[in-house]
């Protein structure tokens, strides 16, 4: 591994620091509101459980439709930054409606406008970044993507902490204005960003991955497991230990490890291949879910967090790059498809735990089962790949 040398190359690339700042500020903007949405709908607008669930589900469904639709057309556009610029303006307009909503319908319209275009932003930012680094420094494309994704995560967790303080200082209105400021910063930065498109010859120099529907489904199962954990772990921690602040501390532990683990996983993927590294991360996730299911110790919850941080780093870093390389000549579609898979997983994750009554650690048997199924699929793919290589050698 030549981390320091690669990082110096990365930072010398024109526009690299600008992209890092863009992803960091966007992460802060989304992280500020993320944990407060449901509470805002309940406490400030007075909506019930079913109304809140329907707003989340409808907004997410619209997000999925927009994300994959834009993914199909974005590669025919010479300049992709127009898409996130327009999307950020729509998000800001939606937030203005959302923060003034007093009933279900205005809240639905506001949240749909504020969140549905976000997939267009995330997918196209990474498509733009891939084209940028493919043209400027093809040798560090994959690790550059991972560092950008890690920067977004750091920004997101920074936003979580900032959102909690904004709530203490200025209630929900402060949180909403903070979220709007994040989109405004993104809009301004994109206006000044000089987009670089990749040449066809540069694209051919980057090794792609063969298309695998089985691997896409395996990644969907992993993302679904993570979505269940993200939605229900805070509830289980609160039910088990009675202090809502504990979840913030657990998530903060994840943030500490994520940048390191994403970098490490990225280099391992380059050396050993993406699929074995994704398989290893999945095994760590399985251990974590089984621990959540059977342990009543808060200390153990914290101790297994680095294992889960590695899994998240692999899923969001290596997994994203793997899907993009399946569509190496269609950067816009590849990035949008990965975001679409994550969104689909979240939609499924909202409902699967309803199969288990109450808020109990037994919920985590569901993501554990999903991880086992995904491991089985990936093992089959790896076995098939190895068998085909052996046949190619002997023939």
mmCIF file of C-alpha atoms in Angstrom:
data_model
loop_
_atom_site.group_PDB
_atom_site.id
_atom_site.type_symbol
_atom_site.label_atom_id
_atom_site.label_comp_id
_atom_site.label_asym_id
_atom_site.label_seq_id
_atom_site.Cartn_x
_atom_site.Cartn_y
_atom_site.Cartn_z
ATOM 1 C CA UNK A 1 0.000 0.000 0.000
ATOM 2 C CA UNK A 2 1.273 3.469 -0.879
ATOM 3 C CA UNK A 3 -1.282 5.534 0.975
ATOM 4 C CA UNK A 4 0.811 8.642 1.544
ATOM 5 C CA UNK A 5 2.093 8.758 -2.039
ATOM 6 C CA UNK A 6 -1.420 8.278 -3.425
ATOM 7 C CA UNK A 7 -2.798 10.931 -1.104
ATOM 8 C CA UNK A 8 -0.180 13.440 -2.269
ATOM 9 C CA UNK A 9 -1.122 12.657 -5.881
ATOM 10 C CA UNK A 10 -4.793 13.031 -4.984
ATOM 11 C CA UNK A 11 -4.362 16.419 -3.319
ATOM 12 C CA UNK A 12 -2.295 17.736 -6.245
ATOM 13 C CA UNK A 13 -5.152 17.033 -8.656
ATOM 14 C CA UNK A 14 -6.848 20.243 -9.707
ATOM 15 C CA UNK A 15 -10.341 20.322 -8.197
ATOM 16 C CA UNK A 16 -9.798 17.465 -5.696
ATOM 17 C CA UNK A 17 -9.980 19.744 -2.653
ATOM 18 C CA UNK A 18 -13.058 21.408 -4.109
ATOM 19 C CA UNK A 19 -14.816 18.039 -4.453
ATOM 20 C CA UNK A 20 -13.826 17.084 -0.889
ATOM 21 C CA UNK A 21 -15.306 20.315 0.456
ATOM 22 C CA UNK A 22 -18.485 19.824 -1.581
ATOM 23 C CA UNK A 23 -19.074 16.292 -0.248
ATOM 24 C CA UNK A 24 -18.216 17.349 3.305
ATOM 25 C CA UNK A 25 -20.664 20.278 3.343
ATOM 26 C CA UNK A 26 -23.368 18.217 1.642
ATOM 27 C CA UNK A 27 -22.880 15.522 4.290
ATOM 28 C CA UNK A 28 -23.268 18.117 7.053
ATOM 29 C CA UNK A 29 -26.449 19.468 5.461
ATOM 30 C CA UNK A 30 -28.112 16.056 5.201
ATOM 31 C CA UNK A 31 -26.881 14.901 8.610
ATOM 32 C CA UNK A 32 -28.356 17.915 10.408
ATOM 33 C CA UNK A 33 -31.957 16.906 9.666
ATOM 34 C CA UNK A 34 -31.701 13.124 9.301
ATOM 35 C CA UNK A 35 -32.403 12.077 12.926
ATOM 36 C CA UNK A 36 -34.947 14.870 13.520
ATOM 37 C CA UNK A 37 -37.413 14.305 10.688
ATOM 38 C CA UNK A 38 -39.767 11.878 12.386
ATOM 39 C CA UNK A 39 -39.657 13.815 15.668
ATOM 40 C CA UNK A 40 -40.428 17.073 13.824
ATOM 41 C CA UNK A 41 -43.441 15.534 12.076
ATOM 42 C CA UNK A 42 -44.767 14.189 15.367
ATOM 43 C CA UNK A 43 -43.980 17.025 17.762
ATOM 44 C CA UNK A 44 -44.298 20.151 15.596
ATOM 45 C CA UNK A 45 -46.980 19.139 13.093
ATOM 46 C CA UNK A 46 -48.826 16.583 15.221
ATOM 47 C CA UNK A 47 -48.918 13.700 12.763
ATOM 48 C CA UNK A 48 -49.569 10.098 13.772
ATOM 49 C CA UNK A 49 -47.445 7.004 13.209
ATOM 50 C CA UNK A 50 -49.188 5.922 9.983
ATOM 51 C CA UNK A 51 -49.067 9.439 8.523
ATOM 52 C CA UNK A 52 -45.359 9.765 9.298
ATOM 53 C CA UNK A 53 -44.646 6.338 7.773
ATOM 54 C CA UNK A 54 -46.576 7.218 4.610
ATOM 55 C CA UNK A 55 -44.656 10.500 4.175
ATOM 56 C CA UNK A 56 -41.332 8.685 4.499
ATOM 57 C CA UNK A 57 -42.399 5.883 2.142
ATOM 58 C CA UNK A 58 -43.851 8.190 -0.556
ATOM 59 C CA UNK A 59 -40.831 10.512 -0.453
ATOM 60 C CA UNK A 60 -38.423 7.583 -0.673
ATOM 61 C CA UNK A 61 -40.350 6.013 -3.574
ATOM 62 C CA UNK A 62 -40.247 9.289 -5.519
ATOM 63 C CA UNK A 63 -36.531 9.541 -4.726
ATOM 64 C CA UNK A 64 -35.976 6.068 -6.184
ATOM 65 C CA UNK A 65 -37.896 6.907 -9.374
ATOM 66 C CA UNK A 66 -36.002 10.162 -9.915
ATOM 67 C CA UNK A 67 -32.609 8.597 -9.134
ATOM 68 C CA UNK A 68 -32.822 5.720 -11.620
ATOM 69 C CA UNK A 69 -34.576 7.848 -14.273
ATOM 70 C CA UNK A 70 -31.841 10.484 -14.180
ATOM 71 C CA UNK A 71 -29.250 7.696 -14.199
ATOM 72 C CA UNK A 72 -30.561 6.516 -17.572
ATOM 73 C CA UNK A 73 -30.333 9.945 -19.198
ATOM 74 C CA UNK A 74 -27.360 11.572 -17.469
ATOM 75 C CA UNK A 75 -24.714 9.780 -19.550
ATOM 76 C CA UNK A 76 -26.122 11.374 -22.697
ATOM 77 C CA UNK A 77 -25.497 14.807 -21.156
ATOM 78 C CA UNK A 78 -22.117 16.404 -21.737
ATOM 79 C CA UNK A 79 -22.283 18.282 -18.425
ATOM 80 C CA UNK A 80 -23.752 16.492 -15.408
ATOM 81 C CA UNK A 81 -23.519 19.271 -12.831
ATOM 82 C CA UNK A 82 -26.753 20.840 -14.126
ATOM 83 C CA UNK A 83 -28.667 17.974 -12.514
ATOM 84 C CA UNK A 84 -27.488 18.458 -8.884
ATOM 85 C CA UNK A 85 -27.727 22.254 -9.276
ATOM 86 C CA UNK A 86 -31.424 22.016 -10.224
ATOM 87 C CA UNK A 87 -32.004 19.317 -7.590
ATOM 88 C CA UNK A 88 -30.506 21.467 -4.812
ATOM 89 C CA UNK A 89 -32.829 24.361 -5.756
ATOM 90 C CA UNK A 90 -35.850 22.029 -5.590
ATOM 91 C CA UNK A 91 -34.694 20.718 -2.202
ATOM 92 C CA UNK A 92 -34.424 24.261 -0.832
ATOM 93 C CA UNK A 93 -37.918 25.117 -2.088
ATOM 94 C CA UNK A 94 -39.245 21.947 -0.474
ATOM 95 C CA UNK A 95 -37.626 22.804 2.850
ATOM 96 C CA UNK A 96 -39.311 26.225 2.858
ATOM 97 C CA UNK A 97 -42.681 24.497 2.429
ATOM 98 C CA UNK A 98 -41.774 21.821 4.981
ATOM 99 C CA UNK A 99 -40.767 24.237 7.738
ATOM 100 C CA UNK A 100 -44.076 26.109 7.379
ATOM 101 C CA UNK A 101 -46.295 23.019 7.167
ATOM 102 C CA UNK A 102 -49.128 22.699 9.667
ATOM 103 C CA UNK A 103 -50.882 19.564 8.382
ATOM 104 C CA UNK A 104 -50.302 16.293 6.560
ATOM 105 C CA UNK A 105 -50.519 17.412 2.916
ATOM 106 C CA UNK A 106 -48.147 20.420 3.121
ATOM 107 C CA UNK A 107 -45.727 18.252 5.123
ATOM 108 C CA UNK A 108 -45.884 15.530 2.452
ATOM 109 C CA UNK A 109 -45.336 17.998 -0.393
ATOM 110 C CA UNK A 110 -42.520 19.736 1.465
ATOM 111 C CA UNK A 111 -40.673 16.577 2.439
ATOM 112 C CA UNK A 112 -41.115 15.030 -1.003
ATOM 113 C CA UNK A 113 -39.604 18.109 -2.651
ATOM 114 C CA UNK A 114 -36.894 18.380 0.010
ATOM 115 C CA UNK A 115 -35.732 14.763 -0.133
ATOM 116 C CA UNK A 116 -36.843 13.140 -3.415
ATOM 117 C CA UNK A 117 -34.184 14.935 -5.546
ATOM 118 C CA UNK A 118 -31.356 13.966 -3.151
ATOM 119 C CA UNK A 119 -30.580 10.772 -5.067
ATOM 120 C CA UNK A 120 -30.022 12.887 -8.176
ATOM 121 C CA UNK A 121 -27.463 14.884 -6.201
ATOM 122 C CA UNK A 122 -25.564 11.979 -4.638
ATOM 123 C CA UNK A 123 -25.425 9.815 -7.745
ATOM 124 C CA UNK A 124 -24.341 12.593 -10.078
ATOM 125 C CA UNK A 125 -21.742 14.006 -7.674
ATOM 126 C CA UNK A 126 -19.952 10.662 -7.698
ATOM 127 C CA UNK A 127 -20.392 10.297 -11.458
ATOM 128 C CA UNK A 128 -18.790 13.736 -11.900
ATOM 129 C CA UNK A 129 -15.991 12.779 -9.501
ATOM 130 C CA UNK A 130 -15.291 9.512 -11.353
ATOM 131 C CA UNK A 131 -15.050 11.344 -14.671
ATOM 132 C CA UNK A 132 -12.861 14.014 -13.046
ATOM 133 C CA UNK A 133 -10.297 11.578 -11.644
ATOM 134 C CA UNK A 134 -10.425 9.253 -14.662
ATOM 135 C CA UNK A 135 -9.287 12.189 -16.782
ATOM 136 C CA UNK A 136 -6.828 13.776 -14.328
ATOM 137 C CA UNK A 137 -5.314 10.795 -12.461
ATOM 138 C CA UNK A 138 -6.558 7.366 -13.619
ATOM 139 C CA UNK A 139 -4.191 5.512 -11.246
ATOM 140 C CA UNK A 140 -6.005 6.771 -8.129
ATOM 141 C CA UNK A 141 -9.620 6.771 -9.369
ATOM 142 C CA UNK A 142 -10.902 4.049 -7.046
ATOM 143 C CA UNK A 143 -9.215 5.232 -3.860
ATOM 144 C CA UNK A 144 -10.196 8.829 -4.704
ATOM 145 C CA UNK A 145 -13.848 7.759 -4.875
ATOM 146 C CA UNK A 146 -13.500 6.036 -1.521
ATOM 147 C CA UNK A 147 -11.918 9.104 0.102
ATOM 148 C CA UNK A 148 -14.767 11.248 -1.234
ATOM 149 C CA UNK A 149 -17.350 8.808 0.150
ATOM 150 C CA UNK A 150 -15.575 8.777 3.495
ATOM 151 C CA UNK A 151 -15.551 12.584 3.497
ATOM 152 C CA UNK A 152 -19.309 12.589 2.977
ATOM 153 C CA UNK A 153 -19.671 10.215 5.949
ATOM 154 C CA UNK A 154 -17.518 12.438 8.143
ATOM 155 C CA UNK A 155 -19.654 15.396 7.098
ATOM 156 C CA UNK A 156 -22.831 13.444 7.825
ATOM 157 C CA UNK A 157 -21.746 12.562 11.350
ATOM 158 C CA UNK A 158 -20.601 16.144 11.888
ATOM 159 C CA UNK A 159 -24.088 17.171 10.825
ATOM 160 C CA UNK A 160 -25.638 14.812 13.364
ATOM 161 C CA UNK A 161 -23.755 16.524 16.190
ATOM 162 C CA UNK A 162 -24.402 19.991 14.751
ATOM 163 C CA UNK A 163 -28.106 19.232 14.389
ATOM 164 C CA UNK A 164 -28.393 18.260 18.049
ATOM 165 C CA UNK A 165 -26.805 21.558 19.094
ATOM 166 C CA UNK A 166 -28.933 23.582 16.689
ATOM 167 C CA UNK A 167 -32.001 21.959 18.211
ATOM 168 C CA UNK A 168 -30.906 23.026 21.694
ATOM 169 C CA UNK A 169 -30.204 26.582 20.530
ATOM 170 C CA UNK A 170 -33.025 27.198 18.046
ATOM 171 C CA UNK A 171 -35.447 24.208 18.199
ATOM 172 C CA UNK A 172 -36.620 22.510 14.997
ATOM 173 C CA UNK A 173 -36.548 25.735 12.992
ATOM 174 C CA UNK A 174 -32.804 26.004 13.573
ATOM 175 C CA UNK A 175 -32.330 22.415 12.376
ATOM 176 C CA UNK A 176 -34.379 23.064 9.227
ATOM 177 C CA UNK A 177 -32.513 26.266 8.423
ATOM 178 C CA UNK A 178 -29.252 24.381 8.944
ATOM 179 C CA UNK A 179 -30.384 21.755 6.438
ATOM 180 C CA UNK A 180 -31.331 24.495 3.974
ATOM 181 C CA UNK A 181 -27.907 26.112 4.453
ATOM 182 C CA UNK A 182 -26.299 22.800 3.464
ATOM 183 C CA UNK A 183 -28.164 22.740 0.157
ATOM 184 C CA UNK A 184 -27.391 26.426 -0.411
ATOM 185 C CA UNK A 185 -23.658 25.733 0.117
ATOM 186 C CA UNK A 186 -23.850 22.828 -2.330
ATOM 187 C CA UNK A 187 -25.594 25.035 -4.901
ATOM 188 C CA UNK A 188 -22.962 27.782 -4.623
ATOM 189 C CA UNK A 189 -20.026 25.359 -4.787
ATOM 190 C CA UNK A 190 -21.431 23.637 -7.871
ATOM 191 C CA UNK A 191 -21.842 26.974 -9.630
ATOM 192 C CA UNK A 192 -18.095 27.558 -9.275
ATOM 193 C CA UNK A 193 -17.009 23.971 -9.962
ATOM 194 C CA UNK A 194 -15.451 23.460 -13.385
ATOM 195 C CA UNK A 195 -16.686 20.062 -14.489
ATOM 196 C CA UNK A 196 -14.219 17.776 -16.259
ATOM 197 C CA UNK A 197 -15.458 15.047 -18.550
ATOM 198 C CA UNK A 198 -13.567 11.802 -19.068
ATOM 199 C CA UNK A 199 -12.078 10.956 -22.455
ATOM 200 C CA UNK A 200 -13.037 7.621 -23.982
ATOM 201 C CA UNK A 201 -9.386 6.533 -24.014
ATOM 202 C CA UNK A 202 -9.080 7.261 -20.286
ATOM 203 C CA UNK A 203 -12.207 5.232 -19.564
ATOM 204 C CA UNK A 204 -10.773 2.250 -21.430
ATOM 205 C CA UNK A 205 -7.661 2.393 -19.243
ATOM 206 C CA UNK A 206 -9.736 1.658 -16.137
ATOM 207 C CA UNK A 207 -10.507 -2.005 -15.619
ATOM 208 C CA UNK A 208 -14.212 -2.736 -15.333
ATOM 209 C CA UNK A 209 -16.125 -5.546 -13.633
ATOM 210 C CA UNK A 210 -18.286 -8.113 -15.438
ATOM 211 C CA UNK A 211 -21.997 -7.542 -14.952
ATOM 212 C CA UNK A 212 -23.443 -9.828 -12.249
ATOM 213 C CA UNK A 213 -27.109 -9.712 -11.333
ATOM 214 C CA UNK A 214 -26.385 -12.083 -8.429
ATOM 215 C CA UNK A 215 -23.815 -9.682 -6.956
ATOM 216 C CA UNK A 216 -26.195 -6.738 -7.346
ATOM 217 C CA UNK A 217 -28.842 -8.708 -5.446
ATOM 218 C CA UNK A 218 -26.277 -9.678 -2.785
ATOM 219 C CA UNK A 219 -25.377 -5.988 -2.309
ATOM 220 C CA UNK A 220 -29.106 -5.181 -2.094
ATOM 221 C CA UNK A 221 -29.462 -7.711 0.757
ATOM 222 C CA UNK A 222 -26.468 -6.199 2.567
ATOM 223 C CA UNK A 223 -27.877 -2.686 2.153
ATOM 224 C CA UNK A 224 -31.261 -3.846 3.405
ATOM 225 C CA UNK A 225 -29.665 -5.303 6.530
ATOM 226 C CA UNK A 226 -27.852 -2.011 7.147
ATOM 227 C CA UNK A 227 -31.090 -0.035 6.630
ATOM 228 C CA UNK A 228 -32.863 -2.139 9.267
ATOM 229 C CA UNK A 229 -30.022 -1.538 11.683
ATOM 230 C CA UNK A 230 -30.047 2.217 11.017
ATOM 231 C CA UNK A 231 -33.771 2.519 11.629
ATOM 232 C CA UNK A 232 -34.252 0.129 14.543
ATOM 233 C CA UNK A 233 -30.983 0.076 16.507
ATOM 234 C CA UNK A 234 -31.716 3.492 18.094
ATOM 235 C CA UNK A 235 -35.115 2.188 19.206
ATOM 236 C CA UNK A 236 -33.641 -1.014 20.641
ATOM 237 C CA UNK A 237 -30.845 0.854 22.433
ATOM 238 C CA UNK A 238 -33.387 3.238 23.960
ATOM 239 C CA UNK A 239 -35.624 0.324 24.975
ATOM 240 C CA UNK A 240 -32.725 -1.680 26.430
ATOM 241 C CA UNK A 241 -30.755 1.032 28.198
ATOM 242 C CA UNK A 242 -33.191 3.942 28.577
ATOM 243 C CA UNK A 243 -30.968 6.785 27.367
ATOM 244 C CA UNK A 244 -31.508 8.199 23.830
ATOM 245 C CA UNK A 245 -28.086 9.881 23.880
ATOM 246 C CA UNK A 246 -26.348 6.504 23.828
ATOM 247 C CA UNK A 247 -27.126 5.993 20.138
ATOM 248 C CA UNK A 248 -25.331 9.213 19.245
ATOM 249 C CA UNK A 249 -22.252 7.944 21.067
ATOM 250 C CA UNK A 250 -22.417 4.583 19.278
ATOM 251 C CA UNK A 251 -22.715 6.287 15.896
ATOM 252 C CA UNK A 252 -19.858 8.626 16.782
ATOM 253 C CA UNK A 253 -17.711 5.557 17.417
ATOM 254 C CA UNK A 254 -18.528 4.421 13.885
ATOM 255 C CA UNK A 255 -17.427 7.772 12.450
ATOM 256 C CA UNK A 256 -14.020 7.485 14.143
ATOM 257 C CA UNK A 257 -13.212 4.241 12.349
ATOM 258 C CA UNK A 258 -14.911 4.824 9.000
ATOM 259 C CA UNK A 259 -12.275 6.953 7.261
ATOM 260 C CA UNK A 260 -9.459 4.562 8.256
ATOM 261 C CA UNK A 261 -11.412 1.432 7.327
ATOM 262 C CA UNK A 262 -12.592 2.792 3.966
ATOM 263 C CA UNK A 263 -9.005 3.523 2.992
ATOM 264 C CA UNK A 264 -7.775 0.124 4.162
ATOM 265 C CA UNK A 265 -10.647 -1.721 2.443
ATOM 266 C CA UNK A 266 -10.019 0.211 -0.777
ATOM 267 C CA UNK A 267 -6.403 -0.948 -0.967
ATOM 268 C CA UNK A 268 -7.369 -4.528 -0.084
ATOM 269 C CA UNK A 269 -9.980 -4.490 -2.859
ATOM 270 C CA UNK A 270 -7.338 -3.303 -5.334
ATOM 271 C CA UNK A 271 -5.013 -6.137 -4.261
ATOM 272 C CA UNK A 272 -7.409 -9.052 -3.660
ATOM 273 C CA UNK A 273 -10.529 -8.009 -5.575
ATOM 274 C CA UNK A 274 -13.751 -6.361 -4.426
ATOM 275 C CA UNK A 275 -15.811 -9.507 -3.894
ATOM 276 C CA UNK A 276 -13.565 -11.153 -1.237
ATOM 277 C CA UNK A 277 -13.383 -7.862 0.692
ATOM 278 C CA UNK A 278 -17.196 -7.434 0.568
ATOM 279 C CA UNK A 279 -17.510 -11.039 1.781
ATOM 280 C CA UNK A 280 -15.151 -10.353 4.714
ATOM 281 C CA UNK A 281 -17.069 -7.218 5.696
ATOM 282 C CA UNK A 282 -20.325 -9.180 5.573
ATOM 283 C CA UNK A 283 -18.931 -11.740 8.024
ATOM 284 C CA UNK A 284 -18.144 -8.893 10.444
ATOM 285 C CA UNK A 285 -21.705 -7.588 10.059
ATOM 286 C CA UNK A 286 -23.099 -11.037 10.835
ATOM 287 C CA UNK A 287 -21.105 -11.204 14.075
ATOM 288 C CA UNK A 288 -22.423 -7.747 15.009
ATOM 289 C CA UNK A 289 -26.084 -8.605 14.360
ATOM 290 C CA UNK A 290 -25.843 -11.841 16.314
ATOM 291 C CA UNK A 291 -24.265 -9.895 19.191
ATOM 292 C CA UNK A 292 -27.079 -7.317 19.096
ATOM 293 C CA UNK A 293 -29.584 -10.182 19.213
ATOM 294 C CA UNK A 294 -28.243 -12.000 22.270
ATOM 295 C CA UNK A 295 -26.259 -9.482 24.332
ATOM 296 C CA UNK A 296 -27.761 -7.235 26.980
ATOM 297 C CA UNK A 297 -24.468 -5.484 27.718
ATOM 298 C CA UNK A 298 -23.932 -1.874 26.651
ATOM 299 C CA UNK A 299 -20.160 -2.426 26.756
ATOM 300 C CA UNK A 300 -20.477 -5.238 24.214
ATOM 301 C CA UNK A 301 -22.580 -2.971 21.975
ATOM 302 C CA UNK A 302 -19.680 -0.513 21.883
ATOM 303 C CA UNK A 303 -17.001 -3.197 21.462
ATOM 304 C CA UNK A 304 -18.575 -4.690 18.317
ATOM 305 C CA UNK A 305 -18.969 -1.251 16.711
ATOM 306 C CA UNK A 306 -15.533 -1.314 14.987
ATOM 307 C CA UNK A 307 -16.557 -4.597 13.318
ATOM 308 C CA UNK A 308 -19.683 -2.957 11.983
ATOM 309 C CA UNK A 309 -17.750 0.149 10.977
ATOM 310 C CA UNK A 310 -15.589 -2.035 8.748
ATOM 311 C CA UNK A 311 -18.700 -3.516 7.135
ATOM 312 C CA UNK A 312 -20.191 -0.070 6.495
ATOM 313 C CA UNK A 313 -16.884 1.127 5.054
ATOM 314 C CA UNK A 314 -16.790 -1.825 2.672
ATOM 315 C CA UNK A 315 -20.459 -1.497 1.693
ATOM 316 C CA UNK A 316 -20.344 2.243 1.029
ATOM 317 C CA UNK A 317 -16.806 2.436 -0.354
ATOM 318 C CA UNK A 318 -15.814 -0.808 -2.054
ATOM 319 C CA UNK A 319 -19.426 -1.726 -2.895
ATOM 320 C CA UNK A 320 -20.089 1.599 -4.585
ATOM 321 C CA UNK A 321 -16.926 1.362 -6.690
ATOM 322 C CA UNK A 322 -17.725 -2.246 -7.634
ATOM 323 C CA UNK A 323 -21.185 -1.335 -8.955
ATOM 324 C CA UNK A 324 -19.804 1.682 -10.826
ATOM 325 C CA UNK A 325 -17.156 -0.462 -12.532
ATOM 326 C CA UNK A 326 -19.864 -2.804 -13.841
ATOM 327 C CA UNK A 327 -20.908 0.204 -15.936
ATOM 328 C CA UNK A 328 -17.471 1.696 -16.474
ATOM 329 C CA UNK A 329 -18.509 3.568 -19.631
ATOM 330 C CA UNK A 330 -21.717 4.882 -18.048
ATOM 331 C CA UNK A 331 -20.569 6.688 -14.911
ATOM 332 C CA UNK A 332 -23.909 8.450 -14.386
ATOM 333 C CA UNK A 333 -25.950 5.266 -14.541
ATOM 334 C CA UNK A 334 -23.506 3.253 -12.423
ATOM 335 C CA UNK A 335 -23.485 5.799 -9.597
ATOM 336 C CA UNK A 336 -27.267 6.258 -9.758
ATOM 337 C CA UNK A 337 -27.825 2.495 -9.710
ATOM 338 C CA UNK A 338 -25.837 2.150 -6.478
ATOM 339 C CA UNK A 339 -27.886 4.932 -4.850
ATOM 340 C CA UNK A 340 -31.082 3.272 -6.172
ATOM 341 C CA UNK A 341 -30.064 -0.047 -4.590
ATOM 342 C CA UNK A 342 -29.523 1.710 -1.242
ATOM 343 C CA UNK A 343 -32.910 3.431 -1.512
ATOM 344 C CA UNK A 344 -34.694 0.177 -2.361
ATOM 345 C CA UNK A 345 -33.014 -1.446 0.624
ATOM 346 C CA UNK A 346 -34.226 1.361 2.911
ATOM 347 C CA UNK A 347 -37.795 0.980 1.656
ATOM 348 C CA UNK A 348 -37.711 -2.761 2.368
ATOM 349 C CA UNK A 349 -36.014 -2.136 5.704
ATOM 350 C CA UNK A 350 -38.915 0.031 6.892
ATOM 351 C CA UNK A 351 -41.285 -2.914 6.775
ATOM 352 C CA UNK A 352 -39.446 -6.215 7.384
ATOM 353 C CA UNK A 353 -39.048 -5.738 11.172
ATOM 354 C CA UNK A 354 -42.840 -5.395 11.458
ATOM 355 C CA UNK A 355 -42.843 -9.198 11.221
ATOM 356 C CA UNK A 356 -41.557 -9.230 14.820
ATOM 357 C CA UNK A 357 -43.822 -7.803 17.487
ATOM 358 C CA UNK A 358 -42.529 -4.928 19.613
ATOM 359 C CA UNK A 359 -39.098 -3.301 19.848
ATOM 360 C CA UNK A 360 -36.828 -6.149 20.842
ATOM 361 C CA UNK A 361 -33.270 -7.315 20.019
ATOM 362 C CA UNK A 362 -34.889 -10.247 18.197
ATOM 363 C CA UNK A 363 -35.399 -7.797 15.316
ATOM 364 C CA UNK A 364 -31.743 -8.293 14.423
ATOM 365 C CA UNK A 365 -32.324 -11.916 13.491
ATOM 366 C CA UNK A 366 -33.806 -10.483 10.269
ATOM 367 C CA UNK A 367 -30.695 -8.599 9.079
ATOM 368 C CA UNK A 368 -28.590 -11.573 10.235
ATOM 369 C CA UNK A 369 -30.635 -13.832 7.926
ATOM 370 C CA UNK A 370 -30.224 -11.344 5.069
ATOM 371 C CA UNK A 371 -26.451 -11.299 5.608
ATOM 372 C CA UNK A 372 -26.302 -15.124 5.559
ATOM 373 C CA UNK A 373 -28.268 -15.185 2.289
ATOM 374 C CA UNK A 374 -25.935 -12.578 0.786
ATOM 375 C CA UNK A 375 -22.833 -14.481 1.923
ATOM 376 C CA UNK A 376 -24.245 -17.603 0.248
ATOM 377 C CA UNK A 377 -24.753 -15.763 -3.045
ATOM 378 C CA UNK A 378 -21.290 -14.169 -2.978
ATOM 379 C CA UNK A 379 -19.651 -17.498 -2.130
ATOM 380 C CA UNK A 380 -21.359 -19.045 -5.145
ATOM 381 C CA UNK A 381 -20.114 -16.247 -7.418
ATOM 382 C CA UNK A 382 -16.550 -16.546 -6.086
ATOM 383 C CA UNK A 383 -16.630 -20.330 -6.577
ATOM 384 C CA UNK A 384 -17.884 -19.905 -10.149
ATOM 385 C CA UNK A 385 -15.195 -17.311 -10.892
ATOM 386 C CA UNK A 386 -12.472 -19.583 -9.543
ATOM 387 C CA UNK A 387 -13.779 -22.564 -11.532
ATOM 388 C CA UNK A 388 -13.843 -20.503 -14.746
ATOM 389 C CA UNK A 389 -10.273 -19.296 -14.168
ATOM 390 C CA UNK A 390 -9.087 -22.884 -13.645
ATOM 391 C CA UNK A 391 -10.811 -23.974 -16.845
ATOM 392 C CA UNK A 392 -9.211 -21.087 -18.747
ATOM 393 C CA UNK A 393 -5.753 -22.100 -17.481
ATOM 394 C CA UNK A 394 -6.150 -25.782 -18.388
ATOM 395 C CA UNK A 395 -7.698 -25.141 -21.827
#
